[in-house]
PDB file of C-alpha atoms in Angstrom:
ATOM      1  CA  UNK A   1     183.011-189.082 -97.069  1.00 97.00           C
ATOM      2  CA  UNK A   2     185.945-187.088 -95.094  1.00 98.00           C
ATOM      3  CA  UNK A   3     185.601-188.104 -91.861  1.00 98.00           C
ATOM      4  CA  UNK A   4     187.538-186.122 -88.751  1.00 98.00           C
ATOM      5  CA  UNK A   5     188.560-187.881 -85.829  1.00 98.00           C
ATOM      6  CA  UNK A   6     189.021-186.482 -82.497  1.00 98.00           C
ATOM      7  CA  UNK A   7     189.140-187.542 -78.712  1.00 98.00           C
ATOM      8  CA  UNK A   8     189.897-186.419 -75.563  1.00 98.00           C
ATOM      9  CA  UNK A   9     189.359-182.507 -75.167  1.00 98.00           C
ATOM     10  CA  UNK A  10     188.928-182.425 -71.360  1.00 98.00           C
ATOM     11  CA  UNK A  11     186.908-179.786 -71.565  1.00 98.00           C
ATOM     12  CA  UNK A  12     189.528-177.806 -73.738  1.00 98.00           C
ATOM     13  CA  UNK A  13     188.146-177.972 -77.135  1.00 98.00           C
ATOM     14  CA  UNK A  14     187.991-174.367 -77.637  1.00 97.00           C
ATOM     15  CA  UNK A  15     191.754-174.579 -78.599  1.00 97.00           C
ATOM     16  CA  UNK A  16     191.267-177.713 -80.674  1.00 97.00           C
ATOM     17  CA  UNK A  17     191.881-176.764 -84.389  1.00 96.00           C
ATOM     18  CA  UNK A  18     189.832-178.240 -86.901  1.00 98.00           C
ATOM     19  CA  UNK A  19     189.728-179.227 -90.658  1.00 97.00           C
ATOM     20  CA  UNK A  20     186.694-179.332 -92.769  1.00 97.00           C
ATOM     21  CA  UNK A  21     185.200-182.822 -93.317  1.00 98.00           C
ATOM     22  CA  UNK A  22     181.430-184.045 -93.922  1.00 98.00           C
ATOM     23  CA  UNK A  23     181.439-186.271 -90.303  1.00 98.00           C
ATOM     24  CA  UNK A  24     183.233-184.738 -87.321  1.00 98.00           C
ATOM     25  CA  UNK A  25     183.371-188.501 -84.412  1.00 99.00           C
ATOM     26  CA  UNK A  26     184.694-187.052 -80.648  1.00 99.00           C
ATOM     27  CA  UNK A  27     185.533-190.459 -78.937  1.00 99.00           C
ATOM     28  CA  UNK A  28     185.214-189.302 -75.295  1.00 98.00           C
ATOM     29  CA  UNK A  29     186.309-187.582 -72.346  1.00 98.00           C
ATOM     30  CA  UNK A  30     184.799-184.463 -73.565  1.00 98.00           C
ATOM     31  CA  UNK A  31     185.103-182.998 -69.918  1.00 98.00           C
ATOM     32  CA  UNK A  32     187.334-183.086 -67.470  1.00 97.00           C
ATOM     33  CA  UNK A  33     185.152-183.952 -64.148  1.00 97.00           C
ATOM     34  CA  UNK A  34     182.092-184.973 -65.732  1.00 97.00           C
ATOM     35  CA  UNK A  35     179.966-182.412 -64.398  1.00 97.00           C
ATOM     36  CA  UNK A  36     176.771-180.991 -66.271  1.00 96.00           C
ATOM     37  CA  UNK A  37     177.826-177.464 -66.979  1.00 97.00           C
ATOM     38  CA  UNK A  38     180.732-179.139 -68.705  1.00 98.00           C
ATOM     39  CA  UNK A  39     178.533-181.339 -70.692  1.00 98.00           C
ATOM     40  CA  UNK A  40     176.976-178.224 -71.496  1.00 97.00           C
ATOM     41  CA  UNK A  41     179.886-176.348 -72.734  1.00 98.00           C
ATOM     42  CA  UNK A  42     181.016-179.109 -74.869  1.00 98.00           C
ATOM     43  CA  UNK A  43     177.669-179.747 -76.124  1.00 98.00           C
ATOM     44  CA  UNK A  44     177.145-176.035 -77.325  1.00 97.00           C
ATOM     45  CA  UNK A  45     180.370-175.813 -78.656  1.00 98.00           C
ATOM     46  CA  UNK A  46     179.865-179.533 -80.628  1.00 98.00           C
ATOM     47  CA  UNK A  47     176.758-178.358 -82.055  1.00 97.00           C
ATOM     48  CA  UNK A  48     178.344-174.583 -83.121  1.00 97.00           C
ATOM     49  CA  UNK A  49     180.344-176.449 -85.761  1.00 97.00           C
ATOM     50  CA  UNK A  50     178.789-175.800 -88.466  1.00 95.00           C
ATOM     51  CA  UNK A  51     180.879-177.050 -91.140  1.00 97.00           C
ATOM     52  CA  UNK A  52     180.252-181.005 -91.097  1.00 98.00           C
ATOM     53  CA  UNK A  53     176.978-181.794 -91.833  1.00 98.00           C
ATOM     54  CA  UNK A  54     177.024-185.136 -89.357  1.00 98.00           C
ATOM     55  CA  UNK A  55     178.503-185.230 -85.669  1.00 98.00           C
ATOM     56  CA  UNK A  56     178.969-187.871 -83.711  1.00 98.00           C
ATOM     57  CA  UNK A  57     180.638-188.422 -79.952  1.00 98.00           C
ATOM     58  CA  UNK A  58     180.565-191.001 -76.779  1.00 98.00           C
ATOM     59  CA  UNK A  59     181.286-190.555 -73.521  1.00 98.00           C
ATOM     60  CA  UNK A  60     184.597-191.528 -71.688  1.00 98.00           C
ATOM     61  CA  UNK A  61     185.932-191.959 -68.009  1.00 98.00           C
ATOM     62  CA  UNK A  62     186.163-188.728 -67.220  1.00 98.00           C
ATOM     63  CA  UNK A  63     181.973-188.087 -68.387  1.00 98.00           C
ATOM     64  CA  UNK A  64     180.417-188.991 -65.111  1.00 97.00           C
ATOM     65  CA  UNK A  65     177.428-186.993 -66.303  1.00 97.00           C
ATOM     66  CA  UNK A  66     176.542-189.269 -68.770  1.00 97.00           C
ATOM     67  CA  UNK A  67     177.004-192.575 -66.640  1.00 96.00           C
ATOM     68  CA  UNK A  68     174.349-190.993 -64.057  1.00 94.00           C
ATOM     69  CA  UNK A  69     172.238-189.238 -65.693  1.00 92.00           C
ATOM     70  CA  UNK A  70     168.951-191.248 -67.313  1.00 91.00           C
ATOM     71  CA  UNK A  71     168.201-191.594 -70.787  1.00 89.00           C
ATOM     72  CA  UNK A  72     165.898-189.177 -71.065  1.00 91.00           C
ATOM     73  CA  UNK A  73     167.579-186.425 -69.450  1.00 93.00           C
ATOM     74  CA  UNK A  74     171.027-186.709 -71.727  1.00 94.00           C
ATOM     75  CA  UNK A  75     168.362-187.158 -74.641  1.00 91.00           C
ATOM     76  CA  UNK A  76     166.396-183.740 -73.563  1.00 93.00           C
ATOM     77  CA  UNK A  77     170.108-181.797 -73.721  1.00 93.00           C
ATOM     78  CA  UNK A  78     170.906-182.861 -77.109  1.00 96.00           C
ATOM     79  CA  UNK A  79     170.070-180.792 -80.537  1.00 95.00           C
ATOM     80  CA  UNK A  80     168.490-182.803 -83.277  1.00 93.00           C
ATOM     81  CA  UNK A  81     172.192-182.724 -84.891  1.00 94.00           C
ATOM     82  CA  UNK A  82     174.199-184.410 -82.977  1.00 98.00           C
ATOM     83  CA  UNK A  83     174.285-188.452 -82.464  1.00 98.00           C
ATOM     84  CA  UNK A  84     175.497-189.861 -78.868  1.00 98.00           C
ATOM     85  CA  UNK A  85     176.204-193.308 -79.159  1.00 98.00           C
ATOM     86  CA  UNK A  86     176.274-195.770 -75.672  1.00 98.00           C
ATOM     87  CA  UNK A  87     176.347-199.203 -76.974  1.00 98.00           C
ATOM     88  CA  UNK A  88     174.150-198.183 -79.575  1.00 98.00           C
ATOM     89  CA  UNK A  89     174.671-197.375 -83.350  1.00 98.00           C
ATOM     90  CA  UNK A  90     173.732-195.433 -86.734  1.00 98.00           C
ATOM     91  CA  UNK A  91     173.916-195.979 -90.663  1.00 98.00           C
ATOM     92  CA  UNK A  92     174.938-192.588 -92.347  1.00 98.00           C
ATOM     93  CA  UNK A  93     174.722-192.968 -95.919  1.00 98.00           C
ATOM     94  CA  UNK A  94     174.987-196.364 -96.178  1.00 98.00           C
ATOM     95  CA  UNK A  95     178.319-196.220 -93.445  1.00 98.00           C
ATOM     96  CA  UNK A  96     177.202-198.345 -89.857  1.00 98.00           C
ATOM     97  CA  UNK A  97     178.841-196.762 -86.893  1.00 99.00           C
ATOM     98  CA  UNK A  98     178.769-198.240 -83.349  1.00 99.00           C
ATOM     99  CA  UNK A  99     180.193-196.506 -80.487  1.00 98.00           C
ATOM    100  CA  UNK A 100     180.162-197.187 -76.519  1.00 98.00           C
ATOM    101  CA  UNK A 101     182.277-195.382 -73.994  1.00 98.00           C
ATOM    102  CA  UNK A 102     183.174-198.609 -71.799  1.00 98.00           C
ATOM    103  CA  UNK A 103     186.591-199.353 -71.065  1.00 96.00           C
ATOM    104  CA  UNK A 104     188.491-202.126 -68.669  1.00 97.00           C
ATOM    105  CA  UNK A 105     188.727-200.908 -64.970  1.00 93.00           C
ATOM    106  CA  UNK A 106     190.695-197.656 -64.394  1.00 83.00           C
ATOM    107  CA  UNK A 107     190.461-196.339 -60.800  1.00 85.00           C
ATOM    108  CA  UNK A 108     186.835-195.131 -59.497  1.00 90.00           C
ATOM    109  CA  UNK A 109     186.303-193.490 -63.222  1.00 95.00           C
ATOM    110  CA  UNK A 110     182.816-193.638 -65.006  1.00 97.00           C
ATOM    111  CA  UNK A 111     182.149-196.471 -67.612  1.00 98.00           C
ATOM    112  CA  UNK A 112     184.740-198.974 -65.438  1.00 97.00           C
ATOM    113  CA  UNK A 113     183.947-202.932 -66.142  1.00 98.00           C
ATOM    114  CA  UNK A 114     185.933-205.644 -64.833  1.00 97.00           C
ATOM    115  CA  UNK A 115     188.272-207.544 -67.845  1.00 97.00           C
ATOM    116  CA  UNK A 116     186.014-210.581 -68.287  1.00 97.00           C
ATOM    117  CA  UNK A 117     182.562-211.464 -68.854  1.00 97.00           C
ATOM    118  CA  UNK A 118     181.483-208.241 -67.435  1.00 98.00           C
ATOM    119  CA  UNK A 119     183.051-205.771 -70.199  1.00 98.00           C
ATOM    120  CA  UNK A 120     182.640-208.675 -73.013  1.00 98.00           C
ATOM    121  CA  UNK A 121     179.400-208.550 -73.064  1.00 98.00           C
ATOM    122  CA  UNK A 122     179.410-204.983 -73.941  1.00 98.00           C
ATOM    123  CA  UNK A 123     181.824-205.826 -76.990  1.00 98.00           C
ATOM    124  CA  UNK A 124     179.077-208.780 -77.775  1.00 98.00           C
ATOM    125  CA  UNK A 125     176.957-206.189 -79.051  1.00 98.00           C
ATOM    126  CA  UNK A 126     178.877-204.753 -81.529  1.00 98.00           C
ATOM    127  CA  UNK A 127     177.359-205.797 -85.356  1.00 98.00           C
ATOM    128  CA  UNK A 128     178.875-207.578 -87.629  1.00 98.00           C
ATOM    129  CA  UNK A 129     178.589-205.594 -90.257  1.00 98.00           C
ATOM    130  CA  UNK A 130     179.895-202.656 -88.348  1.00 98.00           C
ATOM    131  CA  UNK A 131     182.385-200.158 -90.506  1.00 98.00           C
ATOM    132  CA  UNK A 132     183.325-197.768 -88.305  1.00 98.00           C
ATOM    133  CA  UNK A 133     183.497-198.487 -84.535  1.00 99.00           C
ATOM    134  CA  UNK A 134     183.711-195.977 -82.100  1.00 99.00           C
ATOM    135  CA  UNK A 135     185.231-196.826 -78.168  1.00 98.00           C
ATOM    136  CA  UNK A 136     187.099-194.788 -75.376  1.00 98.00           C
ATOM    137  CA  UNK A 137     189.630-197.473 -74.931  1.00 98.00           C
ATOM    138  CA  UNK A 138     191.730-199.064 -76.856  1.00 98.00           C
ATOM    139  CA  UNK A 139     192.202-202.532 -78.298  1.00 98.00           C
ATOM    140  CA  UNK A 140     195.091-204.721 -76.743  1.00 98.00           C
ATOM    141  CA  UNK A 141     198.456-203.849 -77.512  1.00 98.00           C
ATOM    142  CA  UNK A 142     197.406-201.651 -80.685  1.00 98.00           C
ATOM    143  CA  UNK A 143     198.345-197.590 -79.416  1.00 98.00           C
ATOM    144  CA  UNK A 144     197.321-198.462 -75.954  1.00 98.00           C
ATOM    145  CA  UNK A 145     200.911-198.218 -74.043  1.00 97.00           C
ATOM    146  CA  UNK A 146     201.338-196.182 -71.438  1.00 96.00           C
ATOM    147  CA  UNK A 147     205.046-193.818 -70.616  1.00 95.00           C
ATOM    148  CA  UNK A 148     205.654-196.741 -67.798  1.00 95.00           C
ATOM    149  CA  UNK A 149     205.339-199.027 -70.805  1.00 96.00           C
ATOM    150  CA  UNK A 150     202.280-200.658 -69.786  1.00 95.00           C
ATOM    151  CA  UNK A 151     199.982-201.962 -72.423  1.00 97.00           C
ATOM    152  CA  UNK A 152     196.791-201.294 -71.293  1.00 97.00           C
ATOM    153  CA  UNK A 153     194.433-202.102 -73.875  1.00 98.00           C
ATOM    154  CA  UNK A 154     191.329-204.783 -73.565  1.00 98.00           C
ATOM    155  CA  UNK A 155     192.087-207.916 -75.129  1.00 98.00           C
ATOM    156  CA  UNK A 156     188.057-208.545 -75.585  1.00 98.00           C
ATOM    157  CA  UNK A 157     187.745-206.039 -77.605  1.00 98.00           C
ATOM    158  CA  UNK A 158     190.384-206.682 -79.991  1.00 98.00           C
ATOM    159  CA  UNK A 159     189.296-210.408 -80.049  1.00 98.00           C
ATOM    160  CA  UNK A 160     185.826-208.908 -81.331  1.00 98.00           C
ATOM    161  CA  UNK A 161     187.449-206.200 -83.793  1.00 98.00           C
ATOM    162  CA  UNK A 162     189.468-209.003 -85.001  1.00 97.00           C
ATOM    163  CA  UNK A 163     186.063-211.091 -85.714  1.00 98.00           C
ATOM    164  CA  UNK A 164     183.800-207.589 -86.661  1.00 98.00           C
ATOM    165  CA  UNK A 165     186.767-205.978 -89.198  1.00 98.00           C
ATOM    166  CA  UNK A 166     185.551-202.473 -89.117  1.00 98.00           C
ATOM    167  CA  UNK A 167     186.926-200.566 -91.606  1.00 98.00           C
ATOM    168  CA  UNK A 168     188.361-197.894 -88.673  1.00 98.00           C
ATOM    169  CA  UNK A 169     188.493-198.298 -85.769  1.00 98.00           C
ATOM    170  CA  UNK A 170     188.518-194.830 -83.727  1.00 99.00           C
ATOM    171  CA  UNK A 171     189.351-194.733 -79.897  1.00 98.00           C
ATOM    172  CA  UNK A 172     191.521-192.313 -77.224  1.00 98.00           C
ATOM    173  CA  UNK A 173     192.132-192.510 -73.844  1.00 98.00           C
ATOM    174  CA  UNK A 174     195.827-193.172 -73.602  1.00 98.00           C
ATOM    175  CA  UNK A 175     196.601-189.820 -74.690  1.00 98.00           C
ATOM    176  CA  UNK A 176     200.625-190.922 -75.481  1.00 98.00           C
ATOM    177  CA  UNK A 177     199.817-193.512 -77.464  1.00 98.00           C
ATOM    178  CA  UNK A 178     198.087-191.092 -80.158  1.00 98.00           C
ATOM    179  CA  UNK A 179     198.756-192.015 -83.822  1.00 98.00           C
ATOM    180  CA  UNK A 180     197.885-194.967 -86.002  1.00 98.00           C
ATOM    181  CA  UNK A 181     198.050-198.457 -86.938  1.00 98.00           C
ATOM    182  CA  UNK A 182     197.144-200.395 -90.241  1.00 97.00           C
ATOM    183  CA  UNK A 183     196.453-204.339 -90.332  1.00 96.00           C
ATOM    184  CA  UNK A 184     195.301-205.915 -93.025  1.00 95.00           C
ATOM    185  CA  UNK A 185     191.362-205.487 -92.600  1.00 97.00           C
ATOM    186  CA  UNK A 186     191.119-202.247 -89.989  1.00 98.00           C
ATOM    187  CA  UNK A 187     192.809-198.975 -89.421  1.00 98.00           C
ATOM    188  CA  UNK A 188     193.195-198.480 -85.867  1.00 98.00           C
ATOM    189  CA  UNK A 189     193.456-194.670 -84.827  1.00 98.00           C
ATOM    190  CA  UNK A 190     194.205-193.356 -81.294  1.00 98.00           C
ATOM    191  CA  UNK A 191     192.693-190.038 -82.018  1.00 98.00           C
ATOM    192  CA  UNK A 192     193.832-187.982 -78.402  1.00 98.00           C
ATOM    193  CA  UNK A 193     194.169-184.399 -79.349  1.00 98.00           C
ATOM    194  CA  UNK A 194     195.515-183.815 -75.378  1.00 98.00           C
ATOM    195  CA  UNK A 195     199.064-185.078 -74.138  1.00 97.00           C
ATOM    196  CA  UNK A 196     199.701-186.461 -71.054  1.00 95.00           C
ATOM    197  CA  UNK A 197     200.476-183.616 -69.873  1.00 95.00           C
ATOM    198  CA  UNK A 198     197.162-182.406 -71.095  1.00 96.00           C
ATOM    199  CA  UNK A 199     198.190-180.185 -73.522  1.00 97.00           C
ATOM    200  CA  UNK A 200     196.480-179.614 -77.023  1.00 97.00           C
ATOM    201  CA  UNK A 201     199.701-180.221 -79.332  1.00 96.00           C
ATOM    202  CA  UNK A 202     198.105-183.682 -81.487  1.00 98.00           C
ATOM    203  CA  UNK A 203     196.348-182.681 -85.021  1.00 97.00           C
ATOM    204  CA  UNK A 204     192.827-183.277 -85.423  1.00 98.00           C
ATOM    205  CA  UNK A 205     192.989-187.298 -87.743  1.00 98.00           C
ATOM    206  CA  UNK A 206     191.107-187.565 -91.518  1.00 98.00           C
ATOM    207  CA  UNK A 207     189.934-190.127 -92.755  1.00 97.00           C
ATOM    208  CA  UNK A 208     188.241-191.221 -95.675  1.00 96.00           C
ATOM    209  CA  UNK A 209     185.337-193.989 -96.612  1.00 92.00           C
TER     210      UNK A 209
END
């Protein structure tokens, strides 16, 4: 399966270019103030893309939408095919995904828990047998430095990612850290299509399972 990572549009992903693949994964901050008619945009223009036959995305810090709104209203916006993961997951032939949009605290921004017990109990949830994981942030110290230099990465979640082993794991939010990293058991891909400067100059990543 050719798999096509992306994350971070800002509401911008109009001038995101795209490759062909069978799964297209967004991994949040599909807007750029979180309001509805943003969601909206994004949502129409997600589900316009006609060429992968799966689609998958999360929110980010920037999605207030989806932190406020209730289940049933985010549920009532989405077409049949597309797949929003919040600490939840799907198998696709045979593949397990989990994604959820929380990150460590970052200013007054949506999805904010406190490094600790309070955020690890989101990464507690994440399967065992996950393959592909899907989160805003990024691991500890793997593509999560800032241009101050600052790593700013949760060390709970790479603790569990180091117990879990996904195959991939696909995440954004530090837009300069973009690129990727291979260990021995998980590819780790910063997938930020946006600079910091917010401009769309990163390429779209593949992958393969």
């Amino acid at each position: 399966m050719k798999i096509i990572c992306i994350s971070d549009t800002h509401g911008l992903h109009n001038n995101v270019s795209l490759p062909d693949g069978d799964l297209l994964i967004h991994a949040g901050d599909v807007t750029s103030r979180g309001t509805r008619q943003e969601v909206l945009d994004f949502i129409n223009w997600f589900e316009s893309l006609k060429q992968y036959t799966y689609k998958i995305f999360i929110a980010g810090n920037h999605d207030f939408f989806f932190e406020d709104a209730i289940e049933s209203e985010v549920k009532n916006l989405l077409p049949d095919n597309l797949i929003y993961l919040n600490d939840s997951g799907v198998e696709i032939e045979g593949i397990k995904i989990w994604g959820s949009p929380i990150q460590p605290e970052f200013y007054n921004w949506a999805f904010n828990r406190k490094r600790g017990s309070a955020i690890k109990k989101h990464w507690d949830l994440i399967p065992d047998d996950t393959d592909i994981l899907i989160t805003h942030g990024p691991p500890a110290n793997i593509l999560d430095k800032t241009t101050t230099g600052l790593n700013v990465g949760c060390q709970d979640l790479l603790d569990v990612c180091q117990k879990v082993k996904p195959k991939f794991h696909i995440f954004g939010h530090i837009h300069e850290a973009y690129g990727t990293t291979l260990t021995q058991d998980t590819m780790y891909i910063n997938a930020s299509v946006l600079t910091k400067k917010y401009e769309v100059r990163n390429e779209a990543r593949c992958i393969e399972i």
